[in-house]
PDB file of C-alpha atoms in Angstrom:
ATOM      1  CA  MET A  23     199.932  60.264 307.009  1.00  0.00           C
ATOM      2  CA  TYR A  24     196.616  59.608 305.271  1.00  0.00           C
ATOM      3  CA  TYR A  25     193.525  59.466 307.459  1.00  0.00           C
ATOM      4  CA  PHE A  26     190.343  58.093 305.915  1.00  0.00           C
ATOM      5  CA  ILE A  27     186.971  58.942 307.440  1.00  0.00           C
ATOM      6  CA  VAL A  28     184.540  56.484 305.879  1.00  0.00           C
ATOM      7  CA  ASN A  29     180.750  56.355 305.956  1.00  0.00           C
ATOM      8  CA  PRO A  30     180.072  52.678 305.104  1.00  0.00           C
ATOM      9  CA  ASN A  31     176.311  53.280 305.115  1.00  0.00           C
ATOM     10  CA  SER A  32     176.325  56.039 302.503  1.00  0.00           C
ATOM     11  CA  CYS A  33     174.073  55.373 299.509  1.00  0.00           C
ATOM     12  CA  CYS A  34     172.522  52.246 301.090  1.00  0.00           C
ATOM     13  CA  GLY A  35     175.838  50.514 301.765  1.00  0.00           C
ATOM     14  CA  ARG A  36     177.705  51.642 298.649  1.00  0.00           C
ATOM     15  CA  GLY A  37     180.229  53.351 300.931  1.00  0.00           C
ATOM     16  CA  LYS A  38     181.283  49.982 302.363  1.00  0.00           C
ATOM     17  CA  ILE A  39     181.704  48.443 298.896  1.00  0.00           C
ATOM     18  CA  ILE A  40     183.846  51.351 297.732  1.00  0.00           C
ATOM     19  CA  TRP A  41     185.927  51.324 300.908  1.00  0.00           C
ATOM     20  CA  ASP A  42     186.669  47.584 300.512  1.00  0.00           C
ATOM     21  CA  LYS A  43     188.083  48.316 297.032  1.00  0.00           C
ATOM     22  CA  LEU A  44     190.114  51.256 298.314  1.00  0.00           C
ATOM     23  CA  GLU A  45     191.467  49.275 301.237  1.00  0.00           C
ATOM     24  CA  ARG A  46     192.714  46.475 298.979  1.00  0.00           C
ATOM     25  CA  THR A  47     194.496  49.033 296.799  1.00  0.00           C
ATOM     26  CA  LEU A  48     196.028  50.791 299.810  1.00  0.00           C
ATOM     27  CA  ASN A  49     197.290  47.548 301.338  1.00  0.00           C
ATOM     28  CA  ALA A  50     198.823  46.476 298.034  1.00  0.00           C
ATOM     29  CA  SER A  51     200.578  49.831 297.617  1.00  0.00           C
ATOM     30  CA  GLY A  52     202.115  49.872 301.093  1.00  0.00           C
ATOM     31  CA  VAL A  53     200.800  53.369 301.831  1.00  0.00           C
ATOM     32  CA  GLU A  54     200.714  54.289 305.519  1.00  0.00           C
ATOM     33  CA  TYR A  55     197.151  55.115 306.506  1.00  0.00           C
ATOM     34  CA  GLN A  56     194.532  54.884 309.233  1.00  0.00           C
ATOM     35  CA  ALA A  57     190.805  54.431 308.705  1.00  0.00           C
ATOM     36  CA  TYR A  58     187.897  55.572 310.860  1.00  0.00           C
ATOM     37  CA  LEU A  59     184.494  54.117 310.001  1.00  0.00           C
ATOM     38  CA  THR A  60     181.396  55.958 311.159  1.00  0.00           C
ATOM     39  CA  GLU A  61     178.534  54.138 312.847  1.00  0.00           C
ATOM     40  CA  LYS A  62     176.068  56.963 313.437  1.00  0.00           C
ATOM     41  CA  PRO A  63     175.462  60.620 312.548  1.00  0.00           C
ATOM     42  CA  GLY A  64     178.019  62.892 314.193  1.00  0.00           C
ATOM     43  CA  ASP A  65     180.894  60.389 314.207  1.00  0.00           C
ATOM     44  CA  ALA A  66     182.643  61.983 311.225  1.00  0.00           C
ATOM     45  CA  LYS A  67     182.607  65.367 312.952  1.00  0.00           C
ATOM     46  CA  ILE A  68     184.185  63.901 316.079  1.00  0.00           C
ATOM     47  CA  PHE A  69     186.851  62.056 314.081  1.00  0.00           C
ATOM     48  CA  ALA A  70     187.727  65.221 312.138  1.00  0.00           C
ATOM     49  CA  LYS A  71     187.958  67.302 315.290  1.00  0.00           C
ATOM     50  CA  ASN A  72     190.237  64.795 317.029  1.00  0.00           C
ATOM     51  CA  LEU A  73     192.508  64.492 313.990  1.00  0.00           C
ATOM     52  CA  THR A  74     192.921  68.228 313.311  1.00  0.00           C
ATOM     53  CA  GLU A  75     192.755  69.927 316.698  1.00  0.00           C
ATOM     54  CA  GLY A  76     196.227  71.185 317.544  1.00  0.00           C
ATOM     55  CA  CYS A  77     197.696  69.410 314.528  1.00  0.00           C
ATOM     56  CA  LYS A  78     201.302  70.398 313.778  1.00  0.00           C
ATOM     57  CA  GLU A  79     202.202  67.743 311.214  1.00  0.00           C
ATOM     58  CA  SER A  80     201.354  67.603 307.519  1.00  0.00           C
ATOM     59  CA  ASN A  81     198.433  65.209 307.135  1.00  0.00           C
ATOM     60  CA  VAL A  82     195.729  64.426 304.598  1.00  0.00           C
ATOM     61  CA  ILE A  83     192.162  63.659 305.664  1.00  0.00           C
ATOM     62  CA  ILE A  84     190.108  61.851 303.029  1.00  0.00           C
ATOM     63  CA  ALA A  85     186.320  61.732 303.198  1.00  0.00           C
ATOM     64  CA  VAL A  86     184.739  58.591 301.738  1.00  0.00           C
ATOM     65  CA  GLY A  87     180.986  59.083 301.594  1.00  0.00           C
ATOM     66  CA  GLY A  88     178.438  61.596 300.381  1.00  0.00           C
ATOM     67  CA  ASP A  89     178.012  65.345 300.749  1.00  0.00           C
ATOM     68  CA  GLY A  90     176.657  64.805 304.269  1.00  0.00           C
ATOM     69  CA  THR A  91     179.868  63.051 305.308  1.00  0.00           C
ATOM     70  CA  VAL A  92     181.962  65.927 303.934  1.00  0.00           C
ATOM     71  CA  ASN A  93     179.698  68.345 305.780  1.00  0.00           C
ATOM     72  CA  GLU A  94     180.307  66.617 309.110  1.00  0.00           C
ATOM     73  CA  ILE A  95     184.069  66.534 308.540  1.00  0.00           C
ATOM     74  CA  LEU A  96     184.116  70.220 307.602  1.00  0.00           C
ATOM     75  CA  ASP A  97     182.043  71.073 310.676  1.00  0.00           C
ATOM     76  CA  GLY A  98     184.534  69.350 312.964  1.00  0.00           C
ATOM     77  CA  TYR A  99     187.618  70.493 311.055  1.00  0.00           C
ATOM     78  CA  SER A 100     190.218  72.667 312.771  1.00  0.00           C
ATOM     79  CA  MET A 101     191.433  75.034 310.054  1.00  0.00           C
ATOM     80  CA  CYS A 102     195.213  74.730 310.157  1.00  0.00           C
ATOM     81  CA  SER A 103     197.555  75.118 307.228  1.00  0.00           C
ATOM     82  CA  CYS A 104     199.190  71.701 307.571  1.00  0.00           C
ATOM     83  CA  VAL A 105     196.009  69.663 306.982  1.00  0.00           C
ATOM     84  CA  THR A 106     194.697  68.958 303.473  1.00  0.00           C
ATOM     85  CA  LEU A 107     191.293  67.539 302.596  1.00  0.00           C
ATOM     86  CA  GLY A 108     190.653  64.888 299.951  1.00  0.00           C
ATOM     87  CA  TYR A 109     187.344  63.442 298.807  1.00  0.00           C
ATOM     88  CA  ILE A 110     186.277  60.134 297.295  1.00  0.00           C
ATOM     89  CA  PRO A 111     182.537  60.314 296.511  1.00  0.00           C
ATOM     90  CA  ALA A 112     180.400  57.384 297.645  1.00  0.00           C
ATOM     91  CA  GLY A 113     177.066  59.088 298.214  1.00  0.00           C
ATOM     92  CA  SER A 114     173.797  59.450 296.377  1.00  0.00           C
ATOM     93  CA  GLY A 115     173.796  63.107 295.323  1.00  0.00           C
ATOM     94  CA  ASN A 116     177.546  63.762 295.054  1.00  0.00           C
ATOM     95  CA  ASP A 117     176.988  67.437 294.223  1.00  0.00           C
ATOM     96  CA  LEU A 118     180.456  68.383 295.472  1.00  0.00           C
ATOM     97  CA  ALA A 119     182.101  65.769 293.254  1.00  0.00           C
ATOM     98  CA  ARG A 120     180.026  66.993 290.312  1.00  0.00           C
ATOM     99  CA  SER A 121     181.180  70.569 290.864  1.00  0.00           C
ATOM    100  CA  LEU A 122     184.844  69.589 291.278  1.00  0.00           C
ATOM    101  CA  LYS A 123     184.630  67.204 288.286  1.00  0.00           C
ATOM    102  CA  LEU A 124     186.106  64.340 290.283  1.00  0.00           C
ATOM    103  CA  PRO A 125     186.411  60.935 288.606  1.00  0.00           C
ATOM    104  CA  LYS A 126     183.500  58.549 289.138  1.00  0.00           C
ATOM    105  CA  ASN A 127     185.938  55.691 289.602  1.00  0.00           C
ATOM    106  CA  PRO A 128     187.007  55.630 293.291  1.00  0.00           C
ATOM    107  CA  ILE A 129     190.442  54.146 292.495  1.00  0.00           C
ATOM    108  CA  ARG A 130     191.158  57.038 290.133  1.00  0.00           C
ATOM    109  CA  CYS A 131     190.109  59.443 292.910  1.00  0.00           C
ATOM    110  CA  LEU A 132     192.469  57.667 295.297  1.00  0.00           C
ATOM    111  CA  ASN A 133     195.358  57.944 292.827  1.00  0.00           C
ATOM    112  CA  LYS A 134     194.739  61.695 292.450  1.00  0.00           C
ATOM    113  CA  ILE A 135     195.002  62.028 296.230  1.00  0.00           C
ATOM    114  CA  LEU A 136     198.119  59.854 296.590  1.00  0.00           C
ATOM    115  CA  HIS A 137     199.826  61.599 293.659  1.00  0.00           C
ATOM    116  CA  PRO A 138     198.369  65.116 293.707  1.00  0.00           C
ATOM    117  CA  LYS A 139     198.994  67.568 290.897  1.00  0.00           C
ATOM    118  CA  TYR A 140     196.706  70.331 292.085  1.00  0.00           C
ATOM    119  CA  TYR A 141     195.672  71.890 295.362  1.00  0.00           C
ATOM    120  CA  LYS A 142     193.066  74.583 295.699  1.00  0.00           C
ATOM    121  CA  LEU A 143     192.252  76.992 298.481  1.00  0.00           C
ATOM    122  CA  MET A 144     188.474  76.803 298.515  1.00  0.00           C
ATOM    123  CA  ASP A 145     185.634  78.798 300.032  1.00  0.00           C
ATOM    124  CA  TYR A 146     183.129  77.353 302.468  1.00  0.00           C
ATOM    125  CA  GLY A 147     180.082  78.807 304.176  1.00  0.00           C
ATOM    126  CA  VAL A 148     178.838  79.259 307.732  1.00  0.00           C
ATOM    127  CA  LEU A 149     175.169  79.213 308.701  1.00  0.00           C
ATOM    128  CA  SER A 150     174.152  80.859 312.006  1.00  0.00           C
ATOM    129  CA  TYR A 151     170.716  80.334 313.526  1.00  0.00           C
ATOM    130  CA  GLY A 152     168.813  80.263 316.814  1.00  0.00           C
ATOM    131  CA  ASP A 153     167.227  82.747 319.218  1.00  0.00           C
ATOM    132  CA  SER A 154     168.395  82.452 322.799  1.00  0.00           C
ATOM    133  CA  GLU A 155     171.435  80.375 321.878  1.00  0.00           C
ATOM    134  CA  ILE A 156     173.139  80.889 318.514  1.00  0.00           C
ATOM    135  CA  SER A 157     174.323  77.777 316.671  1.00  0.00           C
ATOM    136  CA  HIS A 158     176.851  77.757 313.836  1.00  0.00           C
ATOM    137  CA  ARG A 159     177.105  75.153 311.094  1.00  0.00           C
ATOM    138  CA  ARG A 160     179.628  75.064 308.272  1.00  0.00           C
ATOM    139  CA  PHE A 161     178.663  73.917 304.808  1.00  0.00           C
ATOM    140  CA  MET A 162     180.616  72.987 301.724  1.00  0.00           C
ATOM    141  CA  VAL A 163     178.040  72.986 298.910  1.00  0.00           C
ATOM    142  CA  SER A 164     174.861  74.850 299.853  1.00  0.00           C
ATOM    143  CA  THR A 165     172.379  75.790 302.527  1.00  0.00           C
ATOM    144  CA  GLY A 166     168.721  76.645 302.072  1.00  0.00           C
ATOM    145  CA  ILE A 167     165.474  77.580 303.771  1.00  0.00           C
ATOM    146  CA  GLY A 168     162.013  76.606 302.593  1.00  0.00           C
ATOM    147  CA  MET A 169     160.913  74.012 300.062  1.00  0.00           C
ATOM    148  CA  ASP A 170     164.366  72.742 299.070  1.00  0.00           C
ATOM    149  CA  ALA A 171     165.191  72.110 302.728  1.00  0.00           C
ATOM    150  CA  ALA A 172     161.814  70.403 303.240  1.00  0.00           C
ATOM    151  CA  VAL A 173     162.727  68.055 300.389  1.00  0.00           C
ATOM    152  CA  CYS A 174     166.051  67.274 302.083  1.00  0.00           C
ATOM    153  CA  HIS A 175     164.304  66.648 305.411  1.00  0.00           C
ATOM    154  CA  ASN A 176     161.842  64.305 303.719  1.00  0.00           C
ATOM    155  CA  LEU A 177     164.587  62.391 301.922  1.00  0.00           C
ATOM    156  CA  LEU A 178     166.488  61.763 305.147  1.00  0.00           C
ATOM    157  CA  TYR A 179     163.645  59.490 306.264  1.00  0.00           C
ATOM    158  CA  SER A 180     162.311  58.338 302.898  1.00  0.00           C
ATOM    159  CA  ARG A 181     162.040  54.642 302.053  1.00  0.00           C
ATOM    160  CA  THR A 182     161.591  55.569 298.411  1.00  0.00           C
ATOM    161  CA  LYS A 183     165.054  57.119 298.349  1.00  0.00           C
ATOM    162  CA  GLY A 184     166.707  53.837 299.362  1.00  0.00           C
ATOM    163  CA  LEU A 185     164.839  51.859 296.721  1.00  0.00           C
ATOM    164  CA  LEU A 186     165.670  54.325 293.943  1.00  0.00           C
ATOM    165  CA  HIS A 187     169.344  54.399 294.931  1.00  0.00           C
ATOM    166  CA  ARG A 188     169.527  50.619 294.784  1.00  0.00           C
ATOM    167  CA  LEU A 189     168.118  50.886 291.266  1.00  0.00           C
ATOM    168  CA  ARG A 190     170.781  53.563 290.501  1.00  0.00           C
ATOM    169  CA  ILE A 191     168.139  56.207 289.766  1.00  0.00           C
ATOM    170  CA  GLY A 192     168.535  58.161 292.993  1.00  0.00           C
ATOM    171  CA  LYS A 193     168.154  61.510 291.239  1.00  0.00           C
ATOM    172  CA  LEU A 194     164.479  60.655 290.787  1.00  0.00           C
ATOM    173  CA  ALA A 195     164.072  60.583 294.567  1.00  0.00           C
ATOM    174  CA  TYR A 196     164.732  64.328 294.828  1.00  0.00           C
ATOM    175  CA  LEU A 197     162.485  65.018 291.839  1.00  0.00           C
ATOM    176  CA  LEU A 198     159.576  62.907 293.142  1.00  0.00           C
ATOM    177  CA  VAL A 199     159.772  64.342 296.650  1.00  0.00           C
ATOM    178  CA  GLY A 200     160.244  67.807 295.148  1.00  0.00           C
ATOM    179  CA  VAL A 201     157.044  67.509 293.124  1.00  0.00           C
ATOM    180  CA  ARG A 202     155.167  66.336 296.204  1.00  0.00           C
ATOM    181  CA  GLN A 203     156.537  69.185 298.273  1.00  0.00           C
ATOM    182  CA  LEU A 204     155.702  71.675 295.523  1.00  0.00           C
ATOM    183  CA  ILE A 205     152.073  70.521 295.496  1.00  0.00           C
ATOM    184  CA  SER A 206     151.715  70.997 299.255  1.00  0.00           C
ATOM    185  CA  ALA A 207     154.049  74.016 299.634  1.00  0.00           C
ATOM    186  CA  LYS A 208     152.693  77.381 300.733  1.00  0.00           C
ATOM    187  CA  PRO A 209     154.623  80.555 299.926  1.00  0.00           C
ATOM    188  CA  CYS A 210     155.869  82.821 302.675  1.00  0.00           C
ATOM    189  CA  LYS A 211     156.554  86.511 303.024  1.00  0.00           C
ATOM    190  CA  GLY A 212     160.055  87.520 303.946  1.00  0.00           C
ATOM    191  CA  TYR A 213     163.126  89.489 303.049  1.00  0.00           C
ATOM    192  CA  ILE A 214     166.856  89.195 302.569  1.00  0.00           C
ATOM    193  CA  VAL A 215     169.609  91.672 303.440  1.00  0.00           C
ATOM    194  CA  LEU A 216     172.727  91.447 301.274  1.00  0.00           C
ATOM    195  CA  ASN A 217     176.071  92.479 302.789  1.00  0.00           C
ATOM    196  CA  GLY A 218     174.216  94.311 305.572  1.00  0.00           C
ATOM    197  CA  VAL A 219     172.929  97.089 303.315  1.00  0.00           C
ATOM    198  CA  GLN A 220     170.622  95.952 300.487  1.00  0.00           C
ATOM    199  CA  LYS A 221     167.184  94.823 301.663  1.00  0.00           C
ATOM    200  CA  ILE A 222     164.915  92.939 299.244  1.00  0.00           C
ATOM    201  CA  GLU A 223     161.377  91.885 300.178  1.00  0.00           C
ATOM    202  CA  PHE A 224     159.354  88.931 298.859  1.00  0.00           C
ATOM    203  CA  ASN A 225     155.660  88.130 299.106  1.00  0.00           C
ATOM    204  CA  HIS A 226     155.552  84.613 297.638  1.00  0.00           C
ATOM    205  CA  ALA A 227     158.874  82.928 298.463  1.00  0.00           C
ATOM    206  CA  TYR A 228     159.006  79.135 298.251  1.00  0.00           C
ATOM    207  CA  PHE A 229     162.682  78.729 299.037  1.00  0.00           C
ATOM    208  CA  ILE A 230     165.948  80.632 299.242  1.00  0.00           C
ATOM    209  CA  SER A 231     169.127  78.649 298.652  1.00  0.00           C
ATOM    210  CA  THR A 232     172.660  79.926 299.137  1.00  0.00           C
ATOM    211  CA  HIS A 233     175.531  78.260 297.311  1.00  0.00           C
ATOM    212  CA  ILE A 234     179.280  77.837 297.270  1.00  0.00           C
ATOM    213  CA  HIS A 235     178.922  75.253 294.488  1.00  0.00           C
ATOM    214  CA  PRO A 236     176.321  75.259 291.671  1.00  0.00           C
ATOM    215  CA  TYR A 237     174.459  72.019 292.364  1.00  0.00           C
ATOM    216  CA  GLU A 238     172.033  70.760 294.978  1.00  0.00           C
ATOM    217  CA  GLY A 239     169.829  67.718 295.458  1.00  0.00           C
ATOM    218  CA  GLY A 240     171.803  65.355 293.244  1.00  0.00           C
ATOM    219  CA  GLY A 241     172.332  67.546 290.203  1.00  0.00           C
ATOM    220  CA  PHE A 242     169.820  70.406 290.318  1.00  0.00           C
ATOM    221  CA  LYS A 243     171.781  73.424 289.138  1.00  0.00           C
ATOM    222  CA  PHE A 244     170.087  76.122 291.214  1.00  0.00           C
ATOM    223  CA  ALA A 245     173.156  78.412 291.154  1.00  0.00           C
ATOM    224  CA  PRO A 246     174.798  78.189 287.713  1.00  0.00           C
ATOM    225  CA  ASP A 247     177.166  81.089 288.439  1.00  0.00           C
ATOM    226  CA  ALA A 248     178.466  79.797 291.781  1.00  0.00           C
ATOM    227  CA  ASP A 249     182.265  79.756 292.009  1.00  0.00           C
ATOM    228  CA  PHE A 250     184.013  78.110 294.974  1.00  0.00           C
ATOM    229  CA  GLU A 251     187.035  80.413 294.662  1.00  0.00           C
ATOM    230  CA  ASP A 252     185.480  83.893 294.345  1.00  0.00           C
ATOM    231  CA  GLY A 253     184.789  84.587 298.039  1.00  0.00           C
ATOM    232  CA  LYS A 254     181.081  85.060 297.391  1.00  0.00           C
ATOM    233  CA  LEU A 255     177.772  83.319 297.973  1.00  0.00           C
ATOM    234  CA  SER A 256     175.479  82.685 295.021  1.00  0.00           C
ATOM    235  CA  VAL A 257     171.854  83.158 296.130  1.00  0.00           C
ATOM    236  CA  CYS A 258     168.804  81.681 294.406  1.00  0.00           C
ATOM    237  CA  VAL A 259     165.310  82.906 295.400  1.00  0.00           C
ATOM    238  CA  MET A 260     162.263  81.044 294.107  1.00  0.00           C
ATOM    239  CA  ASN A 261     159.435  83.549 294.376  1.00  0.00           C
ATOM    240  CA  ASN A 262     156.204  83.651 292.332  1.00  0.00           C
ATOM    241  CA  ARG A 263     152.502  84.140 293.012  1.00  0.00           C
ATOM    242  CA  LYS A 264     151.605  81.284 290.647  1.00  0.00           C
ATOM    243  CA  LYS A 265     152.980  77.969 291.850  1.00  0.00           C
ATOM    244  CA  SER A 266     152.657  76.427 288.383  1.00  0.00           C
ATOM    245  CA  LYS A 267     155.315  78.848 287.093  1.00  0.00           C
ATOM    246  CA  LEU A 268     157.877  77.144 289.299  1.00  0.00           C
ATOM    247  CA  VAL A 269     157.668  73.804 287.494  1.00  0.00           C
ATOM    248  CA  CYS A 270     159.755  75.047 284.554  1.00  0.00           C
ATOM    249  CA  VAL A 271     162.276  76.488 287.017  1.00  0.00           C
ATOM    250  CA  LEU A 272     162.778  73.037 288.525  1.00  0.00           C
ATOM    251  CA  LEU A 273     163.015  71.414 285.097  1.00  0.00           C
ATOM    252  CA  ASN A 274     165.563  73.963 283.871  1.00  0.00           C
ATOM    253  CA  SER A 275     167.634  73.422 287.006  1.00  0.00           C
ATOM    254  CA  LEU A 276     167.462  69.663 286.478  1.00  0.00           C
ATOM    255  CA  MET A 277     168.785  70.104 282.922  1.00  0.00           C
ATOM    256  CA  GLY A 278     171.497  72.502 284.061  1.00  0.00           C
ATOM    257  CA  LYS A 279     169.946  75.570 282.452  1.00  0.00           C
ATOM    258  CA  LYS A 280     169.645  78.978 284.078  1.00  0.00           C
ATOM    259  CA  SER A 281     166.012  80.089 284.422  1.00  0.00           C
ATOM    260  CA  VAL A 282     165.248  83.597 283.233  1.00  0.00           C
ATOM    261  CA  ASN A 283     161.533  83.847 284.082  1.00  0.00           C
ATOM    262  CA  LYS A 284     159.981  85.852 286.892  1.00  0.00           C
ATOM    263  CA  GLY A 285     159.796  82.842 289.178  1.00  0.00           C
ATOM    264  CA  ILE A 286     163.446  82.938 290.137  1.00  0.00           C
ATOM    265  CA  ARG A 287     166.005  85.608 291.060  1.00  0.00           C
ATOM    266  CA  PHE A 288     169.757  85.435 291.553  1.00  0.00           C
ATOM    267  CA  TYR A 289     172.075  87.499 293.760  1.00  0.00           C
ATOM    268  CA  SER A 290     175.738  87.510 294.738  1.00  0.00           C
ATOM    269  CA  CYS A 291     177.110  88.617 298.105  1.00  0.00           C
ATOM    270  CA  GLU A 292     179.641  87.890 300.848  1.00  0.00           C
ATOM    271  CA  GLU A 293     176.972  87.546 303.549  1.00  0.00           C
ATOM    272  CA  ILE A 294     173.201  87.396 303.733  1.00  0.00           C
ATOM    273  CA  HIS A 295     170.522  87.661 306.383  1.00  0.00           C
ATOM    274  CA  ILE A 296     167.283  85.799 305.613  1.00  0.00           C
ATOM    275  CA  HIS A 297     164.039  86.478 307.473  1.00  0.00           C
ATOM    276  CA  MET A 298     160.825  84.548 306.839  1.00  0.00           C
ATOM    277  CA  ASP A 299     157.493  85.425 308.443  1.00  0.00           C
ATOM    278  CA  ARG A 300     157.112  81.874 309.740  1.00  0.00           C
ATOM    279  CA  PRO A 301     159.604  79.106 310.600  1.00  0.00           C
ATOM    280  CA  MET A 302     160.585  77.001 307.594  1.00  0.00           C
ATOM    281  CA  ALA A 303     162.829  73.979 307.114  1.00  0.00           C
ATOM    282  CA  VAL A 304     166.572  74.680 306.905  1.00  0.00           C
ATOM    283  CA  HIS A 305     169.343  72.419 305.590  1.00  0.00           C
ATOM    284  CA  VAL A 306     173.127  72.469 305.201  1.00  0.00           C
ATOM    285  CA  ASP A 307     174.467  70.186 302.465  1.00  0.00           C
ATOM    286  CA  GLY A 308     171.226  68.214 302.683  1.00  0.00           C
ATOM    287  CA  GLU A 309     171.452  67.754 306.477  1.00  0.00           C
ATOM    288  CA  SER A 310     168.650  69.079 308.682  1.00  0.00           C
ATOM    289  CA  CYS A 311     168.930  72.197 310.851  1.00  0.00           C
ATOM    290  CA  PHE A 312     165.235  71.922 311.791  1.00  0.00           C
ATOM    291  CA  CYS A 313     162.873  74.865 311.214  1.00  0.00           C
ATOM    292  CA  GLN A 314     163.963  78.483 311.544  1.00  0.00           C
ATOM    293  CA  ASN A 315     162.696  81.876 310.425  1.00  0.00           C
ATOM    294  CA  ASP A 316     165.917  83.889 310.809  1.00  0.00           C
ATOM    295  CA  VAL A 317     169.329  82.771 309.550  1.00  0.00           C
ATOM    296  CA  GLU A 318     172.649  84.454 308.826  1.00  0.00           C
ATOM    297  CA  ILE A 319     174.981  83.048 306.164  1.00  0.00           C
ATOM    298  CA  ARG A 320     178.498  84.167 305.274  1.00  0.00           C
ATOM    299  CA  CYS A 321     181.240  83.018 302.955  1.00  0.00           C
ATOM    300  CA  ILE A 322     184.688  82.195 304.345  1.00  0.00           C
ATOM    301  CA  SER A 323     187.094  82.876 301.513  1.00  0.00           C
ATOM    302  CA  LYS A 324     189.825  80.404 300.508  1.00  0.00           C
ATOM    303  CA  LYS A 325     190.527  78.869 303.914  1.00  0.00           C
ATOM    304  CA  LEU A 326     190.109  75.183 303.002  1.00  0.00           C
ATOM    305  CA  ARG A 327     193.032  73.435 301.295  1.00  0.00           C
ATOM    306  CA  MET A 328     191.818  70.572 299.131  1.00  0.00           C
ATOM    307  CA  ILE A 329     193.172  68.128 296.567  1.00  0.00           C
ATOM    308  CA  VAL A 330     191.200  68.265 293.301  1.00  0.00           C
TER     309      VAL A 330
END
C-alpha cells in the first residue's frame, strides 16, 4: 500500500498543485493508495506515527512537501524494517531533494517510487535539548544553532519569503534574510565536544551547523563533505572576530564552494555537544526549536530505508 502525506500549503500552495497532478496520475494507473493532507503544523508527524506504529505489513510512505514536511514525518516515524520512505519535493528549499538528486518533475519522482530500482539505508540525526525536561527531535538534513537558525526562524514568519517564492526566486529569501541577520548578529563564546573527548573552544562563533546532507537554506552548501551513508555528522563552525570576513564564506557556500579561510572550520564526528554562553536560536531542517544554549546531536547510522 502507498500512503501519501501531503502538505498542500508548502511553497505558497505549490504542494496542492503538485498533488493534483499526482492524484490524476495515480487514479489513471489504478494504483492502490491513501492520501492524508495536512492542515496545520504537526499533522504530518501524527499521520506518520499512526501509519507506522506497530506496522507489520510492507508499506511505502511518500512525503509530498518540503524539507519541513519530511522532518515532521521522520519525527513521527516508527523505525520498522517493513516501512519504506519516498519523497516528492514540493517545497521552497528542497535541500534533501538536491542532495539525493531527485528529479524536479513530480511525475518522474512518482514513477521512481512506483517502480523502484534503488533503495538506500540512510543516516538521520537526533537533536536533544532542554534543562529540566529533555526533548528529542529527529532531523533529516541539518540542525544548527546561531545565525543560520535565526534566519530559519525569521523565514517562517516572513512575508518576503512568500512573495519571492511566487516569483520563483525563493533562494533570494534566505540570502536577503541572511544578510540582514549578519548585519545585526553578535558573536558568542562557546565550545563543542566531539565524540565525548575532543573539546574545542570558540570566542567569536556566529553559528554552528551539523549536517547529514551538504545543503541548507535552499542550496547553501555549508557541509560539502557530508555523506548520508557514512554514519557521521559533518559540522560547520562559522567563527571569526571580523564579521566582514564571513561574507565570502556565505558567497562560497551559495556557489557550492568549500571555504578555506579562517572564518570557517569543519569537523566530522558521530556525536557532538554544543555549548554557547547565551541562548541562541536552534533549528532542525529549518523548523524552530526556539532558543537554547546547550544541545546534544548524534548520528543514527543507516536506519532509514528510502527510495532514491
